[in-house]
Coordinates of C-alpha atoms in Angstrom, one line a residue:
Chain A
M1 CA 93.8 105.1 149.5
K2 CA 96.5 104.0 151.8
S3 CA 99.3 101.7 151.0
N4 CA 101.6 99.9 153.2
S5 CA 105.0 99.5 151.6
S6 CA 105.7 96.4 153.5
T7 CA 103.1 94.5 151.4
V8 CA 104.4 96.0 148.2
K9 CA 106.8 93.8 146.3
T10 CA 109.9 95.7 145.4
R11 CA 111.9 92.7 144.3
P12 CA 111.2 90.9 141.0
T13 CA 109.0 87.8 141.2
P14 CA 108.7 84.9 138.7
W15 CA 105.4 86.5 137.7
D16 CA 107.2 89.6 136.5
A17 CA 109.1 87.4 134.1
L18 CA 105.7 86.4 132.7
V19 CA 104.9 90.1 132.0
F20 CA 108.3 90.5 130.5
A21 CA 107.9 87.5 128.3
A22 CA 104.5 88.6 127.2
V23 CA 105.8 92.0 126.1
A24 CA 108.8 90.4 124.3
A25 CA 106.5 87.9 122.6
L26 CA 104.3 90.7 121.5
A27 CA 107.3 92.5 120.1
V28 CA 108.4 89.5 118.1
L29 CA 104.9 88.8 116.9
T30 CA 104.3 92.3 115.6
A31 CA 107.8 92.3 114.1
L32 CA 107.0 89.0 112.3
V33 CA 103.7 90.4 111.0
F34 CA 105.3 93.6 109.7
Y35 CA 108.8 92.5 108.7
G36 CA 108.8 88.7 108.4
P37 CA 107.2 87.8 105.1
K38 CA 108.0 91.1 103.5
A39 CA 111.7 91.0 104.5
R40 CA 112.0 87.6 102.8
T41 CA 110.8 88.8 99.5
N42 CA 113.1 90.7 97.2
A43 CA 110.4 92.6 95.5
P44 CA 111.2 96.0 94.2
L45 CA 110.4 98.7 96.8
T46 CA 107.7 101.3 96.4
C47 CA 108.1 104.7 97.9
V48 CA 104.8 106.1 99.2
V49 CA 104.8 109.7 100.2
S50 CA 101.8 111.0 102.1
V51 CA 101.4 114.6 103.0
G52 CA 98.7 115.6 105.5
G53 CA 97.2 112.1 105.3
E54 CA 96.9 112.2 101.5
V55 CA 99.1 110.1 99.3
M56 CA 101.1 112.4 97.0
D57 CA 103.5 109.9 95.4
H58 CA 103.3 106.2 95.0
V59 CA 106.2 105.3 92.9
P60 CA 108.6 102.4 92.5
L61 CA 111.7 103.4 94.4
A62 CA 113.9 102.5 91.4
S63 CA 112.2 105.1 89.2
F64 CA 111.9 107.8 91.9
A65 CA 115.6 108.7 92.0
G66 CA 116.4 112.4 92.5
E67 CA 115.4 115.2 94.8
H68 CA 111.7 115.9 95.6
T69 CA 110.3 118.7 97.7
Y70 CA 107.1 118.6 99.7
S71 CA 105.4 121.5 101.4
H72 CA 102.7 121.4 104.0
N73 CA 101.7 123.3 107.2
G74 CA 104.2 126.0 106.2
Y75 CA 107.2 123.6 106.2
T76 CA 109.2 122.4 103.2
L77 CA 111.1 119.1 103.0
T78 CA 113.7 118.2 100.5
V79 CA 113.8 114.4 100.0
R80 CA 116.6 112.7 98.2
V81 CA 116.2 109.3 96.6
S82 CA 119.4 107.7 95.4
G83 CA 121.0 104.2 95.4
G84 CA 117.8 102.6 96.7
Q85 CA 117.8 104.9 99.8
V86 CA 115.5 107.6 100.8
E87 CA 116.5 110.4 103.1
V88 CA 115.2 113.8 104.1
L89 CA 118.0 116.1 102.9
H90 CA 116.7 119.3 104.3
S91 CA 113.7 120.5 106.3
D92 CA 112.8 123.8 107.8
C93 CA 110.8 122.1 110.6
P94 CA 111.7 122.9 114.2
G95 CA 112.6 119.5 115.4
Q96 CA 114.7 118.2 112.4
D97 CA 113.8 114.7 113.5
C98 CA 113.1 113.8 109.9
V99 CA 116.6 114.9 108.8
H100 CA 118.2 113.2 111.8
S101 CA 116.4 109.9 111.0
G102 CA 118.9 109.3 108.3
P103 CA 118.3 107.2 105.2
I104 CA 115.9 104.3 104.9
S105 CA 116.1 101.5 102.4
R106 CA 114.0 98.5 103.4
A107 CA 110.4 97.5 103.1
G108 CA 108.3 98.7 106.0
Q109 CA 110.6 101.6 107.0
S110 CA 109.3 105.1 107.2
L111 CA 110.5 108.6 107.5
V112 CA 108.2 111.0 109.4
C113 CA 108.1 114.7 109.7
L114 CA 105.4 115.5 112.2
P115 CA 105.3 119.3 111.9
A116 CA 104.9 119.0 108.1
Q117 CA 102.8 115.9 108.4
V118 CA 104.9 114.1 105.8
V119 CA 105.2 110.4 105.9
I120 CA 107.6 108.6 103.5
H121 CA 107.1 104.9 103.6
L122 CA 108.8 102.0 101.8
E123 CA 106.8 99.0 101.0
S124 CA 107.5 96.0 98.9
G125 CA 105.7 96.7 95.7
T126 CA 102.8 94.3 96.1
D127 CA 100.3 97.1 95.3
G128 CA 102.2 99.6 93.4
P129 CA 103.0 99.2 89.7
D130 CA 106.4 97.8 88.6
V131 CA 106.2 99.5 85.3
I132 CA 103.9 102.0 83.6
V133 CA 102.7 101.7 80.1
G134 CA 101.4 104.7 78.3
Chain B
M1 CA 88.4 112.5 146.1
K2 CA 89.7 114.4 149.1
F3 CA 93.2 115.8 149.0
S4 CA 94.9 116.7 152.2
V5 CA 97.2 119.7 152.1
K6 CA 100.2 117.4 152.6
K7 CA 99.0 115.2 149.8
L8 CA 98.4 118.1 147.5
A9 CA 101.9 119.4 148.1
L10 CA 103.3 116.0 147.5
C11 CA 101.4 115.7 144.2
A12 CA 102.6 119.1 143.1
V13 CA 106.2 118.2 143.9
L14 CA 105.8 114.9 142.0
A15 CA 104.2 116.6 139.1
A16 CA 107.1 119.1 138.9
L17 CA 109.5 116.2 139.1
A18 CA 107.7 114.3 136.3
L19 CA 107.8 117.5 134.2
G20 CA 111.6 117.8 134.9
L21 CA 112.1 114.1 133.9
S22 CA 110.1 114.5 130.7
T23 CA 112.3 117.5 129.8
L24 CA 115.4 115.4 130.6
E25 CA 114.1 112.8 128.2
N26 CA 114.6 115.2 125.3
L27 CA 118.4 114.6 125.8
F28 CA 117.9 111.0 124.7
P29 CA 116.1 111.3 121.4
V30 CA 114.5 108.0 120.7
S31 CA 113.9 109.2 117.2
L32 CA 117.4 108.2 116.4
I33 CA 116.4 104.5 116.7
V34 CA 112.7 104.9 115.9
P35 CA 112.2 107.7 113.4
L36 CA 108.9 108.7 114.9
P37 CA 109.0 112.2 116.3
G38 CA 107.1 112.7 119.6
V39 CA 108.1 109.3 120.8
K40 CA 109.7 109.5 124.3
L41 CA 111.5 107.0 126.5
G42 CA 109.0 107.3 129.3
L43 CA 111.3 108.3 132.1
A44 CA 108.5 110.3 133.6
N45 CA 106.8 107.0 134.1
I46 CA 109.0 106.6 137.2
V47 CA 106.9 109.2 138.9
T48 CA 103.7 107.7 137.7
V49 CA 104.6 104.3 139.1
F50 CA 105.9 105.7 142.3
A51 CA 102.7 107.8 142.8
L52 CA 100.6 104.8 142.0
Y53 CA 102.2 102.7 144.7
E54 CA 102.7 105.4 147.3
L55 CA 99.6 107.6 146.8
G56 CA 97.1 105.7 144.8
A57 CA 95.5 105.7 141.4
P58 CA 93.5 109.0 141.5
E59 CA 96.5 110.9 142.7
A60 CA 98.8 109.3 140.1
L61 CA 96.3 110.1 137.4
A62 CA 96.1 113.7 138.6
I63 CA 99.9 114.0 138.5
L64 CA 100.0 112.4 135.1
V65 CA 97.4 114.7 133.5
T66 CA 99.1 117.8 135.1
R67 CA 102.4 116.7 133.8
C68 CA 101.1 116.2 130.3
L69 CA 99.1 119.4 130.2
L70 CA 102.0 121.5 131.5
G71 CA 104.5 119.7 129.2
G72 CA 102.2 120.4 126.2
L73 CA 101.9 124.0 127.3
F74 CA 105.7 124.4 127.5
S75 CA 106.4 122.7 124.1
G76 CA 103.4 124.6 122.6
T77 CA 102.4 121.8 120.3
A78 CA 99.1 119.9 120.5
T79 CA 100.7 116.8 119.0
A80 CA 103.2 116.6 121.8
L81 CA 100.3 116.7 124.3
L82 CA 98.5 114.0 122.4
F83 CA 101.6 111.8 122.4
S84 CA 102.3 112.1 126.1
L85 CA 98.6 112.0 127.2
L86 CA 97.7 108.9 125.1
G87 CA 101.0 107.2 126.1
G88 CA 100.6 108.1 129.8
L89 CA 96.9 107.1 130.0
C90 CA 97.5 103.8 128.3
A91 CA 100.4 103.1 130.8
M92 CA 98.2 104.2 133.7
G93 CA 95.3 101.9 132.7
V94 CA 97.5 98.8 132.2
M95 CA 99.5 99.5 135.5
I96 CA 96.3 99.8 137.5
L97 CA 95.1 96.5 136.2
L98 CA 98.5 94.8 136.7
K99 CA 98.9 96.2 140.2
R100 CA 95.7 94.4 141.2
S101 CA 97.6 91.2 140.9
R102 CA 99.3 90.8 144.3
R103 CA 101.8 88.4 142.6
L104 CA 103.5 91.1 140.5
S105 CA 106.3 93.3 141.8
V106 CA 107.0 96.8 140.8
Y107 CA 109.1 95.4 137.9
G108 CA 106.3 93.6 136.3
V109 CA 103.9 96.5 136.7
S110 CA 106.3 99.0 135.2
V111 CA 107.4 96.8 132.3
G112 CA 103.7 96.4 131.4
G113 CA 103.2 100.1 131.8
A114 CA 106.1 101.0 129.6
A115 CA 104.9 98.7 126.9
A116 CA 101.4 100.3 127.1
H117 CA 103.0 103.7 127.1
N118 CA 104.8 103.1 123.9
A119 CA 101.8 101.4 122.3
G120 CA 99.8 104.5 123.2
Q121 CA 102.4 106.7 121.5
I122 CA 102.0 104.6 118.3
L123 CA 98.3 105.2 118.6
A124 CA 98.9 108.9 118.9
A125 CA 101.2 108.8 115.8
M126 CA 98.4 106.9 113.9
I127 CA 95.9 109.6 114.8
T128 CA 98.1 112.6 114.0
L129 CA 99.5 111.2 110.8
G130 CA 96.4 109.4 109.6
N131 CA 98.8 106.6 108.6
T132 CA 98.5 103.1 110.0
M133 CA 102.0 102.2 108.7
V134 CA 103.6 103.5 111.8
V135 CA 102.4 100.4 113.6
G136 CA 105.5 98.9 112.1
Y137 CA 107.5 100.6 114.8
L138 CA 105.7 98.8 117.6
P139 CA 108.2 95.9 117.8
F140 CA 111.1 98.3 118.3
L141 CA 109.2 100.4 120.8
L142 CA 108.2 97.3 122.7
A143 CA 111.8 96.1 122.9
V144 CA 112.7 99.6 124.2
A145 CA 109.9 99.3 126.7
L146 CA 111.5 96.1 128.1
I147 CA 114.6 98.1 129.0
T148 CA 112.9 101.3 130.2
G149 CA 110.3 99.4 132.1
T150 CA 112.9 97.4 133.9
L151 CA 114.9 100.5 134.6
T152 CA 111.8 102.3 135.9
G153 CA 111.0 99.3 138.1
F154 CA 114.5 99.3 139.5
V155 CA 114.4 103.1 140.3
V156 CA 110.9 102.9 141.9
S157 CA 111.8 99.8 144.0
L158 CA 114.7 101.8 145.4
L159 CA 112.5 104.8 146.0
L160 CA 109.8 102.8 147.7
R161 CA 112.3 101.1 150.0
A162 CA 114.0 104.4 150.8
T163 CA 110.7 106.2 151.6
A164 CA 109.1 103.3 153.4
H165 CA 109.8 104.8 156.8
L166 CA 108.6 108.3 155.9
H167 CA 104.9 107.5 156.0
L168 CA 104.3 110.0 153.2
T169 CA 100.6 109.2 153.1
N170 CA 99.8 109.3 156.7
Q171 CA 96.7 111.3 156.1
S172 CA 95.7 111.9 159.7
D173 CA 98.7 114.3 160.1
Y174 CA 97.5 117.5 158.5
R175 CA 93.9 117.0 157.8
Chain C
M1 CA 115.9 87.4 130.5
K2 CA 119.3 86.9 128.7
K3 CA 117.7 84.1 126.7
L4 CA 114.9 86.4 125.6
F5 CA 117.4 89.0 124.4
A6 CA 119.3 86.3 122.6
V7 CA 116.1 85.2 120.8
L8 CA 115.3 88.8 119.9
L9 CA 118.8 89.4 118.6
A10 CA 118.7 86.2 116.6
A11 CA 115.4 87.2 115.1
A12 CA 116.8 90.6 114.1
M13 CA 119.8 88.9 112.5
L14 CA 117.5 86.5 110.5
W15 CA 115.6 89.4 109.0
G16 CA 118.9 90.8 107.9
L17 CA 120.0 87.5 106.4
A18 CA 116.8 87.2 104.5
A19 CA 117.8 90.1 102.3
C20 CA 120.8 88.1 101.0
G21 CA 120.7 85.5 98.3
A22 CA 118.7 87.7 96.0
P23 CA 119.4 87.4 92.3
E24 CA 121.6 90.1 91.0
K25 CA 119.6 93.1 89.9
A26 CA 120.8 95.5 87.1
E27 CA 119.1 98.6 85.8
F28 CA 119.8 100.7 82.8
S29 CA 118.2 103.8 81.4
L30 CA 118.9 105.5 78.1
F31 CA 117.5 108.1 75.7
A32 CA 117.0 106.5 72.3
M33 CA 114.3 106.4 69.6
D34 CA 113.1 109.7 70.7
T35 CA 112.0 108.4 74.1
Y36 CA 113.2 107.5 77.6
M37 CA 113.9 103.8 78.2
T38 CA 114.3 101.9 81.4
L39 CA 115.5 98.3 81.5
V40 CA 115.6 96.2 84.7
A41 CA 116.9 92.6 84.8
Y42 CA 117.4 90.1 87.6
G43 CA 119.9 87.3 87.1
D44 CA 123.6 86.4 87.2
E45 CA 124.1 87.9 83.8
A46 CA 121.8 90.8 84.3
S47 CA 124.3 93.6 83.6
D48 CA 125.7 91.8 80.5
A49 CA 122.1 91.5 79.2
L50 CA 121.4 95.1 79.8
T51 CA 124.6 96.3 78.1
E52 CA 124.0 94.1 75.1
S53 CA 120.3 95.3 75.0
A54 CA 121.4 99.0 75.0
R55 CA 123.8 98.4 72.2
A56 CA 121.2 96.5 70.2
I57 CA 118.7 99.4 70.7
N58 CA 121.2 102.0 69.5
D59 CA 122.0 99.8 66.5
L60 CA 118.4 99.5 65.6
E61 CA 117.9 103.2 65.9
Q62 CA 120.8 103.8 63.6
R63 CA 119.3 101.4 61.0
L64 CA 115.6 102.2 61.3
S65 CA 115.7 105.9 61.9
R66 CA 114.2 108.0 59.1
T67 CA 116.5 111.0 59.8
R68 CA 119.8 109.5 60.8
E69 CA 122.6 109.9 58.4
G70 CA 123.5 106.4 57.0
S71 CA 120.3 104.7 58.1
E72 CA 118.8 102.0 55.8
I73 CA 115.4 103.6 55.9
R74 CA 116.8 107.0 55.0
A75 CA 118.6 105.5 52.1
V76 CA 115.4 103.8 50.9
N77 CA 113.4 107.0 51.2
H78 CA 116.1 109.0 49.5
S79 CA 116.7 106.9 46.4
G80 CA 113.5 104.9 46.1
R81 CA 115.4 101.6 46.1
A82 CA 118.1 100.3 48.4
A83 CA 119.7 97.1 49.6
I84 CA 118.8 96.4 53.2
D85 CA 119.8 94.0 56.0
S86 CA 117.8 90.8 56.0
E87 CA 116.5 91.6 59.5
T88 CA 115.2 95.0 58.3
A89 CA 113.6 93.3 55.3
A90 CA 111.8 90.9 57.6
L91 CA 110.6 93.7 59.7
L92 CA 109.4 95.7 56.7
T93 CA 107.5 92.6 55.4
E94 CA 105.9 92.2 58.8
A95 CA 104.9 95.8 58.8
L96 CA 103.2 95.4 55.4
V97 CA 101.3 92.4 56.8
F98 CA 100.1 94.6 59.7
S99 CA 99.0 97.2 57.2
A100 CA 97.0 94.6 55.2
E101 CA 95.5 93.1 58.4
T102 CA 94.4 96.4 59.8
D103 CA 93.0 97.6 56.4
G104 CA 95.6 100.4 56.4
A105 CA 94.9 101.8 59.8
F106 CA 98.5 101.1 60.6
D107 CA 100.6 102.2 57.6
I108 CA 104.4 102.8 57.4
T109 CA 103.9 104.8 54.2
V110 CA 102.2 107.6 56.2
A111 CA 105.5 109.4 56.4
P112 CA 104.8 112.2 53.8
L113 CA 101.7 113.2 55.8
V114 CA 103.7 113.1 59.1
D115 CA 106.2 115.5 57.5
L116 CA 103.4 117.7 56.2
W117 CA 101.8 118.1 59.6
A118 CA 105.1 118.0 61.5
I119 CA 103.3 117.7 64.7
N120 CA 106.3 116.4 66.7
S121 CA 108.5 119.2 65.4
D122 CA 109.0 122.7 66.6
S123 CA 106.9 124.2 63.9
P124 CA 103.7 122.2 63.3
H125 CA 101.7 123.1 60.2
I126 CA 98.0 122.9 59.6
P127 CA 97.8 122.0 55.9
S128 CA 95.1 122.9 53.5
Q129 CA 92.8 120.2 52.1
A130 CA 94.6 120.5 48.8
E131 CA 97.9 119.8 50.3
I132 CA 96.5 116.7 52.0
D133 CA 94.7 115.5 48.9
A134 CA 98.0 115.8 46.9
L135 CA 99.7 113.4 49.3
L136 CA 96.9 110.8 49.9
P137 CA 97.6 108.9 46.7
L138 CA 101.2 108.2 48.0
I139 CA 99.9 106.4 51.1
G140 CA 99.3 102.7 51.1
C141 CA 101.4 99.6 51.5
D142 CA 101.1 98.7 47.8
H143 CA 103.7 101.4 47.1
V144 CA 106.3 99.3 48.9
T145 CA 107.9 96.2 47.4
V146 CA 110.3 94.1 49.5
D147 CA 112.3 91.8 47.3
G148 CA 114.8 89.7 49.2
S149 CA 117.3 92.1 50.5
A150 CA 116.1 95.1 48.5
V151 CA 113.3 97.5 48.9
T152 CA 111.6 99.5 46.2
L153 CA 109.4 102.6 46.8
D154 CA 107.1 104.3 44.3
V155 CA 108.1 107.8 43.4
G156 CA 107.3 110.4 46.1
C157 CA 106.6 107.8 48.7
A158 CA 108.4 107.4 52.0
I159 CA 108.3 105.0 54.9
D160 CA 108.5 105.5 58.6
L161 CA 109.0 102.6 61.0
G162 CA 108.3 104.9 64.0
G163 CA 105.1 102.9 64.7
I164 CA 106.9 99.6 65.2
A165 CA 110.6 100.3 65.9
K166 CA 110.2 100.5 69.6
G167 CA 108.0 97.4 69.6
Y168 CA 110.6 95.6 67.5
A169 CA 113.3 96.8 69.9
S170 CA 111.4 95.2 72.8
D171 CA 111.3 91.9 70.9
V172 CA 115.0 92.1 70.4
V173 CA 115.6 92.9 74.1
A174 CA 113.4 89.9 75.0
E175 CA 115.6 87.6 72.9
I176 CA 118.8 89.0 74.5
F177 CA 117.2 88.5 78.0
A178 CA 116.5 84.9 77.1
E179 CA 120.0 84.3 75.8
H180 CA 121.4 85.5 79.1
G181 CA 119.1 83.4 81.2
I182 CA 117.2 86.4 82.6
K183 CA 114.1 85.0 84.2
S184 CA 112.8 88.3 85.6
G185 CA 112.8 91.8 84.4
T186 CA 111.0 94.7 82.9
V187 CA 111.6 96.8 79.8
S188 CA 109.9 100.1 79.3
L189 CA 110.6 101.7 75.9
G190 CA 108.4 104.8 76.1
G191 CA 104.9 103.3 76.0
N192 CA 106.2 99.9 74.9
V193 CA 106.5 97.5 77.8
Y194 CA 108.0 94.0 78.0
V195 CA 107.7 92.0 81.2
C196 CA 110.1 89.1 81.5
G197 CA 108.9 86.2 83.6
K198 CA 107.6 87.0 87.0
R199 CA 108.8 89.3 89.7
P200 CA 111.6 88.1 91.9
D201 CA 109.0 87.3 94.6
G202 CA 107.2 85.0 92.2
K203 CA 104.2 87.3 91.7
P204 CA 103.1 88.7 88.3
W205 CA 104.4 92.1 87.3
N206 CA 102.1 95.0 88.0
V207 CA 101.8 97.0 84.8
A208 CA 100.0 100.3 85.3
V209 CA 98.1 101.8 82.4
Q210 CA 98.6 105.5 82.4
D211 CA 95.4 107.5 82.9
P212 CA 95.1 109.6 79.6
Q213 CA 93.3 112.3 81.5
G214 CA 95.4 112.6 84.7
D215 CA 98.7 111.8 86.2
G216 CA 97.5 108.6 87.8
Y217 CA 96.7 105.2 86.4
A218 CA 93.6 104.1 84.6
C219 CA 94.0 100.5 85.7
M220 CA 96.6 97.9 86.5
L221 CA 97.4 94.7 84.7
S222 CA 99.0 91.7 86.4
L223 CA 101.2 90.3 83.6
T224 CA 103.9 87.7 83.1
D225 CA 106.1 87.2 80.1
T226 CA 104.3 89.4 77.6
F227 CA 104.3 92.7 75.8
A228 CA 102.0 95.6 76.5
V229 CA 101.9 98.7 74.3
T230 CA 99.8 101.8 74.8
S231 CA 98.9 104.2 72.0
G232 CA 97.0 107.4 72.4
G233 CA 97.0 111.0 71.4
Y234 CA 97.2 112.4 74.9
Q235 CA 101.0 112.8 75.2
R236 CA 102.2 114.2 71.9
Y237 CA 99.9 116.8 70.3
F238 CA 99.9 120.5 69.6
T239 CA 97.1 123.1 70.1
A240 CA 96.4 125.4 67.2
E241 CA 95.8 129.1 67.7
D242 CA 92.0 128.5 67.4
G243 CA 92.2 126.0 70.3
T244 CA 91.9 122.9 68.2
V245 CA 94.0 120.0 69.5
Y246 CA 95.9 118.0 66.9
Q247 CA 97.4 114.8 68.3
H248 CA 100.3 113.1 66.6
I249 CA 98.8 109.9 65.2
I250 CA 97.7 110.5 61.6
D251 CA 94.8 108.5 60.1
P252 CA 96.2 107.2 56.8
A253 CA 92.7 107.2 55.3
T254 CA 91.8 110.9 55.9
G255 CA 95.3 112.4 56.1
Y256 CA 94.2 114.2 59.3
P257 CA 95.2 113.4 62.9
A258 CA 93.0 110.6 64.0
R259 CA 89.8 111.8 65.6
S260 CA 89.3 108.8 67.7
D261 CA 86.6 108.2 70.3
L262 CA 89.3 106.4 72.2
L263 CA 91.8 108.1 74.5
S264 CA 94.2 105.3 74.6
V265 CA 94.5 101.7 73.5
T266 CA 96.7 99.1 75.3
V267 CA 97.4 95.9 73.4
V268 CA 98.8 92.9 75.2
C269 CA 100.2 90.1 73.2
P270 CA 103.3 87.9 72.9
S271 CA 105.0 90.0 70.2
G272 CA 106.2 93.5 70.9
T273 CA 106.2 94.5 67.3
R274 CA 102.7 93.4 66.7
A275 CA 101.5 95.0 69.9
D276 CA 103.0 98.3 68.8
A277 CA 101.4 98.2 65.3
Y278 CA 98.0 97.0 66.6
S279 CA 97.8 99.6 69.4
T280 CA 98.3 102.4 66.8
A281 CA 95.9 100.8 64.3
L282 CA 93.2 100.3 67.0
Y283 CA 93.5 103.9 68.2
V284 CA 93.0 105.1 64.6
M285 CA 90.1 102.8 64.0
G286 CA 88.1 104.0 67.0
E287 CA 86.2 101.8 69.4
E288 CA 83.7 100.1 67.2
A289 CA 86.0 99.1 64.4
A290 CA 88.7 98.2 67.0
I291 CA 86.5 95.8 68.8
R292 CA 85.5 94.2 65.5
F293 CA 89.1 93.8 64.6
W294 CA 89.8 92.2 68.0
E295 CA 87.0 89.7 67.4
S296 CA 88.2 88.9 63.9
Q297 CA 91.7 88.1 65.2
Q298 CA 90.5 85.9 68.1
A299 CA 90.7 82.6 66.1
G300 CA 94.1 83.0 64.5
D301 CA 97.7 83.1 65.6
H302 CA 97.5 86.8 66.0
A303 CA 95.0 86.9 68.8
F304 CA 95.6 89.6 71.3
E305 CA 94.0 91.3 74.4
A306 CA 93.4 94.9 74.8
V307 CA 92.2 97.7 77.2
F308 CA 90.4 100.6 75.6
V309 CA 90.1 103.9 77.5
T310 CA 87.2 105.7 75.8
A311 CA 86.5 109.4 75.6
D312 CA 83.2 109.0 77.3
G313 CA 84.8 107.7 80.5
R314 CA 84.8 104.0 80.2
I315 CA 87.5 101.3 80.3
A316 CA 86.6 98.4 78.1
C317 CA 88.7 95.3 78.7
T318 CA 88.8 92.1 76.6
P319 CA 87.7 89.0 78.5
G320 CA 91.2 87.4 78.2
L321 CA 92.5 90.1 80.6
A322 CA 89.6 89.8 83.1
D323 CA 91.7 87.9 85.6
Q324 CA 94.7 90.2 85.2
F325 CA 92.7 93.4 85.4
V326 CA 93.0 95.4 88.6
P327 CA 90.8 98.5 88.6
Q328 CA 92.1 101.7 90.2
E329 CA 89.9 103.1 92.9
D330 CA 90.9 106.7 92.3
A331 CA 90.4 106.6 88.6
S332 CA 86.9 107.7 87.6
Y333 CA 86.2 105.2 84.8
E334 CA 83.4 102.8 84.4
V335 CA 84.9 99.4 83.9
Q336 CA 83.3 97.3 81.2
L337 CA 84.2 93.7 80.3
L338 CA 83.8 92.9 76.6
N339 CA 82.0 89.7 75.5
R340 CA 83.8 87.2 73.4

């Protein structure tokens, strides 16, 4: 294949703005789908912790306060829940991304540790129980 | 596909450059904004876009795959390979389609590619984590793609103008 | 391009703003009445309501405890006759009604047997048949006479309000919530739940029923403004040296820990005290008698709904809860809807 750079457009055209607008619209759309209706509710948050694709904990955030450890793939994470926030306090994974991610506190947010395959997700408690009897 | 020696050498140099750029990316951890490990800015896309324009789709694809495989080899993790490969291939596919439109400039193509690149990374995260919740990061990554895509478009447009007189792909030279 | 960014920025700020304007939320946990309690309230006076509730619960414990120095119940048990607060008298009268209704399956005079077995204590004791037979004549609500503000007990008898104290406490908390204009909240007093109004998002509260055989949930109930109480032998029990498991709910009729074909009973009704008493009684009765009792109460003011988790792996749910019942996929129970 041979290209002649003289026919290649190197300066922005109005059509580029169309692509730009399409991507921006997609961003807003997905944001609305994921955060719009949920962000407007003040439902109690539920903390869902899945390890290796399996849900280990599905607990209202309010009653999940304290430190929790999860081990998988040879890595151990210490997760602290306090004051409506969740953060990975310590991890022996190589990247430390999960620790660096800092605390999360709103519905739809997640903390992810890829090496340990731990996903901590906050959702507005539409599915999880608000209170347990028994 | 026939590769002339010159083209082969050029591809190798570009692949090395892409590899360098993807290493450079690690200095800007996107995970601080989007806590999804493995997600990258997509600076290496500069090389992909440039190769796509200057050399063509097959060559750009070869460079991309080489970069991903070597990058995966260096980092030693299969997940990193999956992230870069899925992201890169998505970007490549979308850019090939967008480039067909003669109306779009490098900017439009690279913005579309950057968006597809980040969407591909979300796909990789979904696969590796077995968790669909990560789609929630798509809006942030798409917003990031607007910036990186424009940046890539700008750099590539400069490159294309600068190399216009070099006739890099004059295949009759060293056949 | 600038406009687009402005739109994006505005959208981001809107999401942030949406979090504001929420009613004030207050939360309070305490150890009282031998259990862990958690109270959550939404409203302008939420924290006042919770402080007052905690004080009321501690007051109740002081009055109704069988062991606390200076408690009214201890005084009654000790001297056989004592003057009591009119509120306590009313509660005792109510308890006697529950005993009569449930044909003694719920009985506050079971205290001597509870002491004999001492299942909740550090040193549980497996009594001989003779020991049990000696105490059985002391059991029964006819041994208790409430006369205005005084209670009289027959010689050797003792009363224990442990079976309704938490339920009554939840009723008291519900009143306090109402006084403070709380329109949304949850109260969990160790197996006794009160859900106030709806969730702040307008949806019913999700009340999960603990799986008696695992750490998950047996089912979920979508409830508004009601009380739910679960009784079962799966949490408090002791295992004898020969491997026999003795759970803590004593059957007043036999004097032995109830050998129920039910793992747990959850009663849902508009009174916490009644839900507490009924759930214990229904557990003791066993499935067949419990369902008969449920049917017999359908017509009156004391109608209630219930969820039975049976030992043979079924969840039987009364028809009034059909619309509120949410089965749990990971629980391995066969769900059964009872006929009216």
